[in-house]
Amino acid sequence: MTQVRRRIIAALALFTVAITLDRMGVSSGDRAIAGHAYVIALVAVLLPLISKGMRRTSAWTVPIATGGILIGYSVLFKVGLSQSGSIHLAVTEVAFVALAAWLGHEIGWSLDRIDDLLSTAAFGESPALDLEGPTAANEIHTEIARGRRHDRPLSVTVLSPTAAGLEKALENVALDVDRSIRTRFIFGSLTRAVAEQLRRSDLLFEHRPSGRLIVLSPETDADGTALLVRRILEATAQVGIETQAGTAAFPEDGIGFESLVDHAQVALEAVAEPHLRAVERGGIA
């Protein structure tokens, strides 16, 4: 929290100094920073707070790109630094925008770190791989390729707590704990309960935008998948989280991971209650 507080104060100080310099420039008949530079700087600060993708880029990518946008805008519309005729004013504008972008990125990154630390403190390290991470992609490619090469069965199971089940579990957690932390705690409990029912060869993935878990089970036919799903649903019920599942089999329902997930989601939708808003916003690609 201290890092976030310092960076927010630094961002506010930056805008305060910029406005002060600007007012001094106006009093002498020459603005230090053009109006559009403030808009670009403000957008550069807000974007990393809104978009996770922006927070995960290099710390210097956003400032460099933002400075380029300012220069391009000024040249294209012949405003601001391109018309100032002063190298000092031009450098001031670019430095202001780039520094604002860097502070915005650092604030977003710090918030991500806090979120990770809180989730780890709440339920420990997750046994599920991030579905959108590079490790997950390698594991999926390996198992799909093995199934194709040796013509072996393989299944994909998509799991999601029901709306009623999630709400009931939330009610059972201490009411004075923030809802977002309680939600992460519940999903951590769900992930552990599922992981305990899997074989060593099974792979467990978490699709964080949708709050769904995906199990990839090599050497597992329809009967084996049905048994696995039954064990998982019983285990999640024991920890107080009602869960639903949809499955798909290779190669009957698809020959690629994405098509298998799509088929499993169709099966899940057939038994699912209306999704929570958080789930509706994040489909699985």
Short mmCIF file of N, CA, C and O in Angstrom, two decimals, residues 152-197:
data_model
loop_
_atom_site.label_atom_id
_atom_site.label_comp_id
_atom_site.label_asym_id
_atom_site.label_seq_id
_atom_site.Cartn_x
_atom_site.Cartn_y
_atom_site.Cartn_z
N ARG A 152 -5.13 -41.59 -28.77
CA ARG A 152 -5.52 -41.93 -27.42
C ARG A 152 -6.65 -41.01 -26.95
O ARG A 152 -6.74 -39.85 -27.37
N PRO A 153 -7.54 -41.50 -26.08
CA PRO A 153 -8.65 -40.66 -25.60
C PRO A 153 -8.13 -39.52 -24.72
O PRO A 153 -7.06 -39.61 -24.11
N LEU A 154 -8.91 -38.46 -24.68
CA LEU A 154 -8.56 -37.28 -23.89
C LEU A 154 -9.85 -36.50 -23.68
O LEU A 154 -10.71 -36.48 -24.55
N SER A 155 -10.00 -35.89 -22.53
CA SER A 155 -11.22 -35.13 -22.27
C SER A 155 -10.90 -33.76 -21.69
O SER A 155 -9.82 -33.53 -21.14
N VAL A 156 -11.84 -32.85 -21.84
CA VAL A 156 -11.75 -31.51 -21.26
C VAL A 156 -13.02 -31.25 -20.46
O VAL A 156 -14.12 -31.51 -20.93
N THR A 157 -12.87 -30.79 -19.25
CA THR A 157 -14.01 -30.49 -18.38
C THR A 157 -13.94 -29.03 -17.95
O THR A 157 -12.88 -28.57 -17.50
N VAL A 158 -15.03 -28.31 -18.13
CA VAL A 158 -15.12 -26.91 -17.70
C VAL A 158 -16.01 -26.85 -16.47
O VAL A 158 -17.13 -27.37 -16.49
N LEU A 159 -15.52 -26.23 -15.41
CA LEU A 159 -16.25 -26.17 -14.15
C LEU A 159 -16.55 -24.73 -13.78
O LEU A 159 -15.74 -23.83 -14.02
N SER A 160 -17.72 -24.52 -13.19
CA SER A 160 -18.09 -23.18 -12.74
C SER A 160 -19.06 -23.30 -11.58
O SER A 160 -19.99 -24.11 -11.62
N PRO A 161 -18.84 -22.53 -10.50
CA PRO A 161 -19.82 -22.56 -9.42
C PRO A 161 -21.13 -21.96 -9.90
O PRO A 161 -21.15 -21.04 -10.72
N THR A 162 -22.24 -22.49 -9.41
CA THR A 162 -23.53 -21.92 -9.77
C THR A 162 -23.68 -20.57 -9.10
O THR A 162 -23.01 -20.26 -8.10
N ALA A 163 -24.56 -19.75 -9.64
CA ALA A 163 -24.79 -18.43 -9.06
C ALA A 163 -25.27 -18.56 -7.61
O ALA A 163 -24.79 -17.88 -6.71
N ALA A 164 -26.21 -19.49 -7.41
CA ALA A 164 -26.74 -19.68 -6.06
C ALA A 164 -25.67 -20.24 -5.13
O ALA A 164 -25.57 -19.86 -3.96
N GLY A 165 -24.86 -21.18 -5.68
CA GLY A 165 -23.81 -21.78 -4.86
C GLY A 165 -22.77 -20.77 -4.43
O GLY A 165 -22.31 -20.77 -3.28
N LEU A 166 -22.40 -19.86 -5.34
CA LEU A 166 -21.41 -18.84 -5.01
C LEU A 166 -21.96 -17.86 -3.98
O LEU A 166 -21.28 -17.49 -3.02
N GLU A 167 -23.20 -17.44 -4.17
CA GLU A 167 -23.81 -16.50 -3.24
C GLU A 167 -23.93 -17.12 -1.84
O GLU A 167 -23.67 -16.46 -0.83
N LYS A 168 -24.29 -18.41 -1.79
CA LYS A 168 -24.42 -19.07 -0.49
C LYS A 168 -23.08 -19.18 0.20
O LYS A 168 -22.96 -18.95 1.41
N ALA A 169 -22.04 -19.51 -0.59
CA ALA A 169 -20.70 -19.61 -0.02
C ALA A 169 -20.21 -18.26 0.48
O ALA A 169 -19.56 -18.15 1.52
N LEU A 170 -20.53 -17.20 -0.27
CA LEU A 170 -20.14 -15.85 0.15
C LEU A 170 -20.79 -15.47 1.47
O LEU A 170 -20.18 -14.83 2.32
N GLU A 171 -22.05 -15.86 1.63
CA GLU A 171 -22.76 -15.53 2.85
C GLU A 171 -22.15 -16.23 4.06
O GLU A 171 -22.24 -15.73 5.18
N ASN A 172 -21.54 -17.40 3.82
CA ASN A 172 -20.99 -18.18 4.92
C ASN A 172 -19.61 -17.69 5.35
O ASN A 172 -19.06 -18.13 6.36
N VAL A 173 -19.01 -16.81 4.56
CA VAL A 173 -17.71 -16.24 4.93
C VAL A 173 -17.97 -14.97 5.75
O VAL A 173 -18.99 -14.31 5.59
N ALA A 174 -17.04 -14.62 6.60
CA ALA A 174 -17.22 -13.46 7.49
C ALA A 174 -17.68 -12.23 6.72
O ALA A 174 -17.07 -11.84 5.73
N LEU A 175 -18.74 -11.61 7.19
CA LEU A 175 -19.36 -10.50 6.47
C LEU A 175 -18.51 -9.24 6.47
O LEU A 175 -18.69 -8.37 5.62
N ASP A 176 -17.58 -9.13 7.43
CA ASP A 176 -16.76 -7.91 7.49
C ASP A 176 -15.55 -7.97 6.57
O ASP A 176 -14.75 -7.04 6.53
N VAL A 177 -15.37 -9.07 5.82
CA VAL A 177 -14.27 -9.19 4.87
C VAL A 177 -14.76 -8.68 3.52
O VAL A 177 -15.87 -8.96 3.10
N ASP A 178 -13.92 -7.95 2.84
CA ASP A 178 -14.31 -7.39 1.55
C ASP A 178 -14.76 -8.47 0.60
O ASP A 178 -14.17 -9.56 0.53
N ARG A 179 -15.82 -8.19 -0.20
CA ARG A 179 -16.41 -9.19 -1.08
C ARG A 179 -15.40 -9.75 -2.10
O ARG A 179 -15.39 -10.94 -2.37
N SER A 180 -14.55 -8.89 -2.62
CA SER A 180 -13.60 -9.38 -3.61
C SER A 180 -12.62 -10.38 -3.01
O SER A 180 -12.27 -11.38 -3.64
N ILE A 181 -12.17 -10.12 -1.79
CA ILE A 181 -11.27 -11.05 -1.12
C ILE A 181 -12.00 -12.34 -0.80
O ILE A 181 -11.45 -13.44 -0.96
N ARG A 182 -13.26 -12.24 -0.37
CA ARG A 182 -14.03 -13.45 -0.08
C ARG A 182 -14.24 -14.28 -1.33
O ARG A 182 -14.19 -15.51 -1.31
N THR A 183 -14.47 -13.58 -2.47
CA THR A 183 -14.66 -14.30 -3.72
C THR A 183 -13.39 -15.06 -4.10
O THR A 183 -13.44 -16.24 -4.49
N ARG A 184 -12.22 -14.39 -4.00
CA ARG A 184 -10.97 -15.06 -4.31
C ARG A 184 -10.72 -16.23 -3.37
O ARG A 184 -10.20 -17.28 -3.77
N PHE A 185 -11.06 -16.06 -2.11
CA PHE A 185 -10.90 -17.14 -1.13
C PHE A 185 -11.73 -18.34 -1.53
O PHE A 185 -11.28 -19.49 -1.47
N ILE A 186 -12.97 -18.09 -1.96
CA ILE A 186 -13.86 -19.19 -2.34
C ILE A 186 -13.33 -19.91 -3.57
O ILE A 186 -13.32 -21.14 -3.65
N PHE A 187 -12.87 -19.13 -4.57
CA PHE A 187 -12.33 -19.77 -5.77
C PHE A 187 -11.05 -20.55 -5.44
O PHE A 187 -10.76 -21.57 -6.06
N GLY A 188 -10.27 -20.07 -4.46
CA GLY A 188 -9.11 -20.83 -4.02
C GLY A 188 -9.51 -22.15 -3.39
O GLY A 188 -8.89 -23.19 -3.64
N SER A 189 -10.55 -22.13 -2.57
CA SER A 189 -11.05 -23.36 -1.96
C SER A 189 -11.57 -24.31 -3.02
O SER A 189 -11.34 -25.53 -2.96
N LEU A 190 -12.27 -23.76 -4.02
CA LEU A 190 -12.78 -24.57 -5.12
C LEU A 190 -11.63 -25.22 -5.88
O LEU A 190 -11.67 -26.42 -6.20
N THR A 191 -10.59 -24.44 -6.18
CA THR A 191 -9.45 -24.95 -6.93
C THR A 191 -8.76 -26.08 -6.18
O THR A 191 -8.42 -27.12 -6.76
N ARG A 192 -8.55 -25.91 -4.90
CA ARG A 192 -7.91 -26.96 -4.11
C ARG A 192 -8.76 -28.22 -4.05
O ARG A 192 -8.25 -29.33 -4.15
N ALA A 193 -10.07 -28.04 -3.88
CA ALA A 193 -10.95 -29.21 -3.82
C ALA A 193 -10.91 -30.00 -5.12
O ALA A 193 -10.91 -31.23 -5.12
N VAL A 194 -10.88 -29.29 -6.25
CA VAL A 194 -10.81 -29.96 -7.55
C VAL A 194 -9.46 -30.64 -7.72
O VAL A 194 -9.37 -31.79 -8.15
N ALA A 195 -8.38 -29.93 -7.37
CA ALA A 195 -7.03 -30.47 -7.55
C ALA A 195 -6.82 -31.77 -6.77
O ALA A 195 -6.12 -32.67 -7.24
N GLU A 196 -7.44 -31.87 -5.63
CA GLU A 196 -7.28 -33.07 -4.81
C GLU A 196 -7.90 -34.31 -5.44
O GLU A 196 -7.57 -35.44 -5.07
N GLN A 197 -8.81 -34.13 -6.40
CA GLN A 197 -9.47 -35.27 -7.04
C GLN A 197 -8.79 -35.69 -8.35
O GLN A 197 -9.19 -36.67 -8.96
#
